[in-house]
PDB file of C-alpha atoms in Angstrom:
ATOM      1  CA  GLU A   1     -29.128  12.629  -7.613  1.00 96.00           C
ATOM      2  CA  ASP A   2     -27.060  15.517  -7.160  1.00 98.00           C
ATOM      3  CA  PRO A   3     -23.499  14.525  -7.703  1.00 98.00           C
ATOM      4  CA  LEU A   4     -22.630  17.304  -5.066  1.00 98.00           C
ATOM      5  CA  ASP A   5     -23.734  15.606  -2.527  1.00 98.00           C
ATOM      6  CA  ILE A   6     -21.145  13.012  -2.350  1.00 98.00           C
ATOM      7  CA  ALA A   7     -21.042  11.866   1.440  1.00 96.00           C
ATOM      8  CA  ARG A   8     -24.640  11.608   1.332  1.00 98.00           C
ATOM      9  CA  LEU A   9     -25.026   9.849  -1.647  1.00 98.00           C
ATOM     10  CA  TRP A  10     -21.523   7.622  -0.077  1.00 97.00           C
ATOM     11  CA  ARG A  11     -23.604   6.746   2.814  1.00 96.00           C
ATOM     12  CA  LYS A  12     -26.589   6.108   0.787  1.00 96.00           C
ATOM     13  CA  MET A  13     -24.305   3.126  -1.441  1.00 95.00           C
ATOM     14  CA  PHE A  14     -22.430   1.488   2.031  1.00 94.00           C
ATOM     15  CA  ASP A  15     -25.738   1.172   3.627  1.00 94.00           C
ATOM     16  CA  GLU A  16     -28.403  -0.088   0.420  1.00 92.00           C
ATOM     17  CA  SER A  17     -25.325  -2.643  -0.764  1.00 90.00           C
ATOM     18  CA  SER A  18     -25.038  -4.772   3.014  1.00 85.00           C
ATOM     19  CA  TYR A  19     -26.210  -7.809   1.329  1.00 85.00           C
ATOM     20  CA  LEU A  20     -23.361  -7.679  -1.619  1.00 80.00           C
ATOM     21  CA  GLY A  21     -20.410  -7.349   1.509  1.00 70.00           C
ATOM     22  CA  ARG A  22     -18.005  -4.793   2.675  1.00 76.00           C
ATOM     23  CA  ARG A  23     -15.544  -6.035   0.943  1.00 82.00           C
ATOM     24  CA  GLY A  24     -14.408  -6.378  -2.832  1.00 87.00           C
ATOM     25  CA  ALA A  25     -16.121  -6.005  -5.783  1.00 91.00           C
ATOM     26  CA  GLY A  26     -19.241  -3.950  -3.958  1.00 92.00           C
ATOM     27  CA  ILE A  27     -16.468  -1.190  -1.904  1.00 94.00           C
ATOM     28  CA  HIS A  28     -14.487  -0.926  -5.162  1.00 94.00           C
ATOM     29  CA  ALA A  29     -17.298   0.026  -7.521  1.00 95.00           C
ATOM     30  CA  ILE A  30     -18.110   2.929  -4.663  1.00 96.00           C
ATOM     31  CA  SER A  31     -14.242   4.039  -4.497  1.00 97.00           C
ATOM     32  CA  ALA A  32     -15.071   4.387  -9.135  1.00 97.00           C
ATOM     33  CA  ILE A  33     -17.996   6.330  -8.071  1.00 98.00           C
ATOM     34  CA  ASP A  34     -17.088   7.944  -5.452  1.00 98.00           C
ATOM     35  CA  ILE A  35     -13.475   9.272  -7.110  1.00 98.00           C
ATOM     36  CA  ALA A  36     -15.726  10.361 -10.496  1.00 98.00           C
ATOM     37  CA  LEU A  37     -18.124  12.603  -7.510  1.00 98.00           C
ATOM     38  CA  TRP A  38     -15.361  14.138  -6.061  1.00 98.00           C
ATOM     39  CA  ASP A  39     -14.012  15.080  -9.929  1.00 98.00           C
ATOM     40  CA  ILE A  40     -17.336  16.079 -10.812  1.00 98.00           C
ATOM     41  CA  ALA A  41     -17.135  18.613  -8.285  1.00 98.00           C
ATOM     42  CA  SER A  42     -13.872  19.517  -9.208  1.00 98.00           C
ATOM     43  CA  GLN A  43     -14.961  19.993 -12.518  1.00 98.00           C
ATOM     44  CA  LYS A  44     -18.044  22.007 -10.671  1.00 98.00           C
ATOM     45  CA  TYR A  45     -15.983  24.962  -8.656  1.00 97.00           C
ATOM     46  CA  GLY A  46     -12.945  25.428 -10.837  1.00 98.00           C
ATOM     47  CA  VAL A  47     -10.943  24.140  -8.487  1.00 97.00           C
ATOM     48  CA  PRO A  48      -8.551  21.566  -7.678  1.00 96.00           C
ATOM     49  CA  ILE A  49      -9.556  18.148  -5.269  1.00 96.00           C
ATOM     50  CA  HIS A  50      -7.063  19.425  -3.024  1.00 95.00           C
ATOM     51  CA  GLN A  51      -8.660  22.769  -2.431  1.00 96.00           C
ATOM     52  CA  LEU A  52     -12.163  21.165  -1.912  1.00 96.00           C
ATOM     53  CA  LEU A  53      -9.969  18.794   0.805  1.00 95.00           C
ATOM     54  CA  GLY A  54      -9.213  21.361   2.982  1.00 93.00           C
ATOM     55  CA  GLY A  55      -6.638  23.313   0.589  1.00 94.00           C
ATOM     56  CA  LYS A  56      -2.441  22.573  -0.141  1.00 92.00           C
ATOM     57  CA  VAL A  57      -0.682  21.965   2.787  1.00 91.00           C
ATOM     58  CA  ARG A  58       2.781  20.966   1.037  1.00 93.00           C
ATOM     59  CA  ASP A  59       4.558  22.097  -2.378  1.00 93.00           C
ATOM     60  CA  ALA A  60       6.171  19.205  -3.079  1.00 91.00           C
ATOM     61  CA  LEU A  61       5.681  15.427  -2.281  1.00 87.00           C
ATOM     62  CA  PRO A  62       8.256  12.297  -2.424  1.00 87.00           C
ATOM     63  CA  ALA A  63       7.899   9.842  -4.986  1.00 90.00           C
ATOM     64  CA  TYR A  64       9.410   6.255  -5.440  1.00 95.00           C
ATOM     65  CA  GLY A  65       9.681   4.294  -8.554  1.00 95.00           C
ATOM     66  CA  THR A  66       8.368   0.774  -8.435  1.00 96.00           C
ATOM     67  CA  PHE A  67       8.455  -2.226 -10.932  1.00 97.00           C
ATOM     68  CA  ILE A  68       8.778  -5.886 -11.371  1.00 98.00           C
ATOM     69  CA  PRO A  69      11.778  -7.690 -11.583  1.00 98.00           C
ATOM     70  CA  ASP A  70      13.216  -9.488 -14.337  1.00 98.00           C
ATOM     71  CA  ASP A  71      13.185 -13.299 -14.084  1.00 96.00           C
ATOM     72  CA  ASP A  72      16.629 -13.044 -14.601  1.00 98.00           C
ATOM     73  CA  PRO A  73      18.245 -11.528 -11.276  1.00 98.00           C
ATOM     74  CA  ALA A  74      21.490  -9.913 -13.721  1.00 98.00           C
ATOM     75  CA  ALA A  75      18.734  -7.730 -15.752  1.00 98.00           C
ATOM     76  CA  ASN A  76      17.750  -5.750 -13.100  1.00 98.00           C
ATOM     77  CA  ARG A  77      21.033  -3.161 -12.514  1.00 98.00           C
ATOM     78  CA  ALA A  78      20.173  -1.819 -15.787  1.00 98.00           C
ATOM     79  CA  ILE A  79      16.452  -1.647 -15.327  1.00 98.00           C
ATOM     80  CA  THR A  80      17.277   0.259 -11.558  1.00 98.00           C
ATOM     81  CA  GLU A  81      20.151   2.396 -13.422  1.00 98.00           C
ATOM     82  CA  ARG A  82      17.255   3.599 -16.103  1.00 97.00           C
ATOM     83  CA  LEU A  83      14.555   4.481 -12.981  1.00 97.00           C
ATOM     84  CA  LEU A  84      17.527   6.520 -10.895  1.00 97.00           C
ATOM     85  CA  ALA A  85      18.713   8.196 -13.966  1.00 97.00           C
ATOM     86  CA  LYS A  86      14.824   9.885 -13.975  1.00 96.00           C
ATOM     87  CA  GLY A  87      15.678  11.035 -10.726  1.00 95.00           C
ATOM     88  CA  PHE A  88      13.914   8.881  -8.536  1.00 96.00           C
ATOM     89  CA  SER A  89      15.978   8.735  -5.209  1.00 95.00           C
ATOM     90  CA  LEU A  90      13.669   5.304  -4.060  1.00 97.00           C
ATOM     91  CA  LEU A  91      12.481   2.729  -5.443  1.00 98.00           C
ATOM     92  CA  LYS A  92      10.314  -0.562  -4.954  1.00 98.00           C
ATOM     93  CA  VAL A  93      10.330  -3.814  -6.281  1.00 98.00           C
ATOM     94  CA  GLY A  94       7.862  -7.181  -6.076  1.00 97.00           C
ATOM     95  CA  GLY A  95       5.932  -9.160  -8.019  1.00 96.00           C
ATOM     96  CA  ALA A  96       7.266 -11.434 -10.949  1.00 97.00           C
ATOM     97  CA  LYS A  97       8.960 -14.459  -8.555  1.00 96.00           C
ATOM     98  CA  PHE A  98      10.443 -12.032  -5.923  1.00 97.00           C
ATOM     99  CA  GLY A  99       8.957 -13.539  -2.289  1.00 97.00           C
ATOM    100  CA  LEU A 100       8.848 -17.183  -3.946  1.00 96.00           C
ATOM    101  CA  GLU A 101      12.465 -18.289  -3.136  1.00 96.00           C
ATOM    102  CA  PRO A 102      15.139 -16.730  -1.008  1.00 96.00           C
ATOM    103  CA  ASP A 103      18.567 -17.147  -2.724  1.00 97.00           C
ATOM    104  CA  HIS A 104      16.206 -15.506  -5.923  1.00 97.00           C
ATOM    105  CA  ASP A 105      15.235 -12.909  -4.064  1.00 97.00           C
ATOM    106  CA  GLU A 106      19.116 -12.042  -2.619  1.00 97.00           C
ATOM    107  CA  ALA A 107      20.158 -12.324  -6.021  1.00 98.00           C
ATOM    108  CA  VAL A 108      17.533  -9.805  -6.944  1.00 98.00           C
ATOM    109  CA  LEU A 109      18.704  -7.156  -4.408  1.00 98.00           C
ATOM    110  CA  SER A 110      22.445  -7.756  -5.229  1.00 98.00           C
ATOM    111  CA  ALA A 111      21.278  -6.743  -8.573  1.00 98.00           C
ATOM    112  CA  ILE A 112      19.575  -3.408  -7.674  1.00 98.00           C
ATOM    113  CA  ARG A 113      22.297  -2.571  -4.948  1.00 97.00           C
ATOM    114  CA  GLY A 114      24.803  -3.067  -7.369  1.00 97.00           C
ATOM    115  CA  ALA A 115      23.906   0.004  -9.330  1.00 97.00           C
ATOM    116  CA  GLY A 116      24.586   1.893  -5.892  1.00 95.00           C
ATOM    117  CA  ASP A 117      23.592   2.722  -2.178  1.00 93.00           C
ATOM    118  CA  ASP A 118      23.045   6.175  -2.481  1.00 95.00           C
ATOM    119  CA  PHE A 119      19.070   5.633  -3.525  1.00 97.00           C
ATOM    120  CA  GLY A 120      16.604   3.782  -0.867  1.00 97.00           C
ATOM    121  CA  LEU A 121      14.935   0.221  -1.186  1.00 98.00           C
ATOM    122  CA  ALA A 122      11.724  -0.959  -0.187  1.00 98.00           C
ATOM    123  CA  VAL A 123      10.294  -4.236  -1.473  1.00 98.00           C
ATOM    124  CA  ASP A 124       6.954  -6.033  -1.697  1.00 98.00           C
ATOM    125  CA  LEU A 125       6.125  -9.124  -1.076  1.00 97.00           C
ATOM    126  CA  VAL A 126       2.153  -9.153  -1.464  1.00 95.00           C
ATOM    127  CA  TYR A 127       1.374 -12.245   1.120  1.00 94.00           C
ATOM    128  CA  ARG A 128       4.044 -13.969   0.020  1.00 96.00           C
ATOM    129  CA  TRP A 129       6.054 -14.753   3.284  1.00 96.00           C
ATOM    130  CA  ARG A 130       2.913 -16.229   5.331  1.00 90.00           C
ATOM    131  CA  LYS A 131       4.205 -16.895   7.779  1.00 94.00           C
ATOM    132  CA  PHE A 132       5.579 -14.684  10.656  1.00 96.00           C
ATOM    133  CA  ARG A 133       8.767 -16.952  11.747  1.00 97.00           C
ATOM    134  CA  TYR A 134       9.831 -17.076   8.170  1.00 97.00           C
ATOM    135  CA  ALA A 135       9.389 -12.969   7.485  1.00 97.00           C
ATOM    136  CA  GLN A 136      10.922 -12.402  10.533  1.00 98.00           C
ATOM    137  CA  GLY A 137      13.586 -14.744   9.066  1.00 97.00           C
ATOM    138  CA  GLN A 138      13.941 -13.399   5.522  1.00 97.00           C
ATOM    139  CA  ILE A 139      14.075  -9.666   6.820  1.00 97.00           C
ATOM    140  CA  GLU A 140      17.084 -10.252   8.553  1.00 96.00           C
ATOM    141  CA  ARG A 141      19.180 -12.054   6.055  1.00 96.00           C
ATOM    142  CA  PHE A 142      17.929  -8.638   3.211  1.00 96.00           C
ATOM    143  CA  ALA A 143      18.617  -6.421   6.135  1.00 93.00           C
ATOM    144  CA  HIS A 144      22.772  -5.656   4.617  1.00 96.00           C
ATOM    145  CA  HIS A 145      20.436  -4.014   1.853  1.00 97.00           C
ATOM    146  CA  ASP A 146      19.424  -1.631   4.071  1.00 96.00           C
ATOM    147  CA  LEU A 147      15.461  -1.755   2.927  1.00 97.00           C
ATOM    148  CA  ALA A 148      13.677   1.355   3.536  1.00 97.00           C
ATOM    149  CA  TRP A 149      10.237  -0.956   4.648  1.00 97.00           C
ATOM    150  CA  VAL A 150       8.487  -4.440   3.882  1.00 98.00           C
ATOM    151  CA  GLU A 151       5.544  -3.812   2.007  1.00 97.00           C
ATOM    152  CA  GLU A 152       2.376  -6.699   2.705  1.00 96.00           C
ATOM    153  CA  PRO A 153       5.105  -9.273   4.676  1.00 97.00           C
ATOM    154  CA  LEU A 154       2.390 -11.130   5.597  1.00 96.00           C
ATOM    155  CA  PRO A 155      -1.596 -10.852   4.617  1.00 93.00           C
ATOM    156  CA  SER A 156      -3.666  -8.243   6.096  1.00 90.00           C
ATOM    157  CA  ASP A 157      -5.891 -10.260   8.199  1.00 91.00           C
ATOM    158  CA  ASP A 158      -2.956 -11.851  10.385  1.00 95.00           C
ATOM    159  CA  HIS A 159      -2.814  -8.849  12.864  1.00 96.00           C
ATOM    160  CA  GLU A 160      -1.242 -10.821  15.324  1.00 96.00           C
ATOM    161  CA  GLY A 161       1.812 -12.154  12.902  1.00 96.00           C
ATOM    162  CA  LEU A 162       2.170  -8.165  11.455  1.00 96.00           C
ATOM    163  CA  ARG A 163       2.458  -7.111  15.753  1.00 96.00           C
ATOM    164  CA  ARG A 164       5.059  -9.793  16.357  1.00 97.00           C
ATOM    165  CA  LEU A 165       6.883  -9.032  13.181  1.00 96.00           C
ATOM    166  CA  SER A 166       6.792  -4.787  13.869  1.00 94.00           C
ATOM    167  CA  ASP A 167       7.545  -5.753  17.006  1.00 95.00           C
ATOM    168  CA  ALA A 168      10.711  -8.435  16.434  1.00 96.00           C
ATOM    169  CA  VAL A 169      12.343  -6.233  13.689  1.00 96.00           C
ATOM    170  CA  SER A 170      14.198  -2.626  12.806  1.00 95.00           C
ATOM    171  CA  VAL A 171      12.580  -2.825   9.236  1.00 96.00           C
ATOM    172  CA  PRO A 172       9.552  -0.539   8.249  1.00 97.00           C
ATOM    173  CA  ILE A 173       6.913  -2.648   8.060  1.00 97.00           C
ATOM    174  CA  SER A 174       3.344  -1.472   5.412  1.00 96.00           C
ATOM    175  CA  GLY A 175       0.287  -2.753   4.433  1.00 94.00           C
ATOM    176  CA  GLY A 176      -3.016  -2.342   4.530  1.00 94.00           C
ATOM    177  CA  GLU A 177      -3.732  -1.960   0.288  1.00 94.00           C
ATOM    178  CA  PRO A 178      -6.195  -4.930   0.891  1.00 93.00           C
ATOM    179  CA  LEU A 179      -8.480  -2.866   3.404  1.00 95.00           C
ATOM    180  CA  THR A 180     -11.586  -1.884   2.858  1.00 94.00           C
ATOM    181  CA  THR A 181     -13.176   0.997   4.777  1.00 94.00           C
ATOM    182  CA  HIS A 182     -12.098   3.111   7.162  1.00 94.00           C
ATOM    183  CA  ALA A 183     -13.795   0.137  10.715  1.00 94.00           C
ATOM    184  CA  GLU A 184     -11.224  -2.880   8.775  1.00 95.00           C
ATOM    185  CA  PHE A 185      -7.988   0.350   8.910  1.00 96.00           C
ATOM    186  CA  ARG A 186      -9.014   1.012  12.187  1.00 96.00           C
ATOM    187  CA  GLU A 187      -8.465  -2.702  13.344  1.00 96.00           C
ATOM    188  CA  PHE A 188      -5.885  -3.118  11.178  1.00 96.00           C
ATOM    189  CA  VAL A 189      -4.010   0.070  13.006  1.00 95.00           C
ATOM    190  CA  ARG A 190      -5.351  -0.816  16.241  1.00 95.00           C
ATOM    191  CA  ASN A 191      -3.287  -4.192  16.247  1.00 96.00           C
ATOM    192  CA  THR A 192      -0.924  -4.495  13.910  1.00 95.00           C
ATOM    193  CA  ARG A 193       0.648  -1.139  14.510  1.00 92.00           C
ATOM    194  CA  PRO A 194       2.176  -0.811  10.775  1.00 93.00           C
ATOM    195  CA  ASP A 195       4.449   1.860  10.574  1.00 95.00           C
ATOM    196  CA  ILE A 196       3.189   2.941   6.650  1.00 95.00           C
ATOM    197  CA  VAL A 197      -0.020   2.664   6.425  1.00 96.00           C
ATOM    198  CA  GLN A 198      -1.462   2.154   2.599  1.00 95.00           C
ATOM    199  CA  PRO A 199      -4.999   2.544   1.558  1.00 96.00           C
ATOM    200  CA  ASP A 200      -5.666   1.923  -1.756  1.00 96.00           C
ATOM    201  CA  ILE A 201      -7.882   4.909  -2.976  1.00 97.00           C
ATOM    202  CA  THR A 202      -9.554   3.006  -5.358  1.00 97.00           C
ATOM    203  CA  ARG A 203     -10.746   0.232  -3.568  1.00 95.00           C
ATOM    204  CA  ALA A 204     -10.667   1.540   0.362  1.00 96.00           C
ATOM    205  CA  GLY A 205     -13.933   3.627  -0.333  1.00 96.00           C
ATOM    206  CA  GLY A 206     -12.497   6.544  -2.807  1.00 98.00           C
ATOM    207  CA  ILE A 207     -11.794   9.774  -2.190  1.00 98.00           C
ATOM    208  CA  THR A 208     -14.310  10.125   0.813  1.00 97.00           C
ATOM    209  CA  GLU A 209     -13.818   7.017   2.964  1.00 97.00           C
ATOM    210  CA  THR A 210     -10.085   7.100   2.852  1.00 97.00           C
ATOM    211  CA  LEU A 211     -10.082  10.337   4.470  1.00 96.00           C
ATOM    212  CA  ARG A 212     -11.517   9.268   7.035  1.00 95.00           C
ATOM    213  CA  VAL A 213      -8.921   6.162   7.275  1.00 96.00           C
ATOM    214  CA  ALA A 214      -5.949   9.391   7.277  1.00 94.00           C
ATOM    215  CA  GLU A 215      -7.867  10.265  10.101  1.00 92.00           C
ATOM    216  CA  LEU A 216      -6.967   6.891  11.840  1.00 90.00           C
TER     217      LEU A 216
END
């Protein structure tokens, strides 16, 4: 079929895959195809994709550096210093043992902050805190590290827990990475009131669907 019919092809893929489910591998595959179609259109018309999306709206975007912390807390200071030397002004840490044991997490964050307090620091929990009350306590414990945001502290489906957490703490709460399609994001935004919404374009439905998420 004509690969330039991006919107029609997205709808066709989505409608005809209903028995495969609206989450997981089916939507991830649609995401990959959709991104490829936008790339084809970009090459066909000889312009960058942002031009096809309506044009450039800014000249620069801030970037942050993400890293999986070393299991030895002290080693994370050197990792932090290397990333700061590359010009990053905000770092995010998550994965490995982080989020599983409070004292370990405190040691990791202390080592990172040992590199200075003139850069932003965010944490990604990958849903590991599970319960609202525990997540609230951990965020309050780590507040002295001046966190820019706490990412995915609870599962994205725990709308009540995330809403209560957003209301209870001053640190911004982010989430939405595992969600797919604007329908799930609409409920997520409505019910949890996140400070930051983080769709993964390779999972949420590609460029076409991420545009709809952005409109929310």
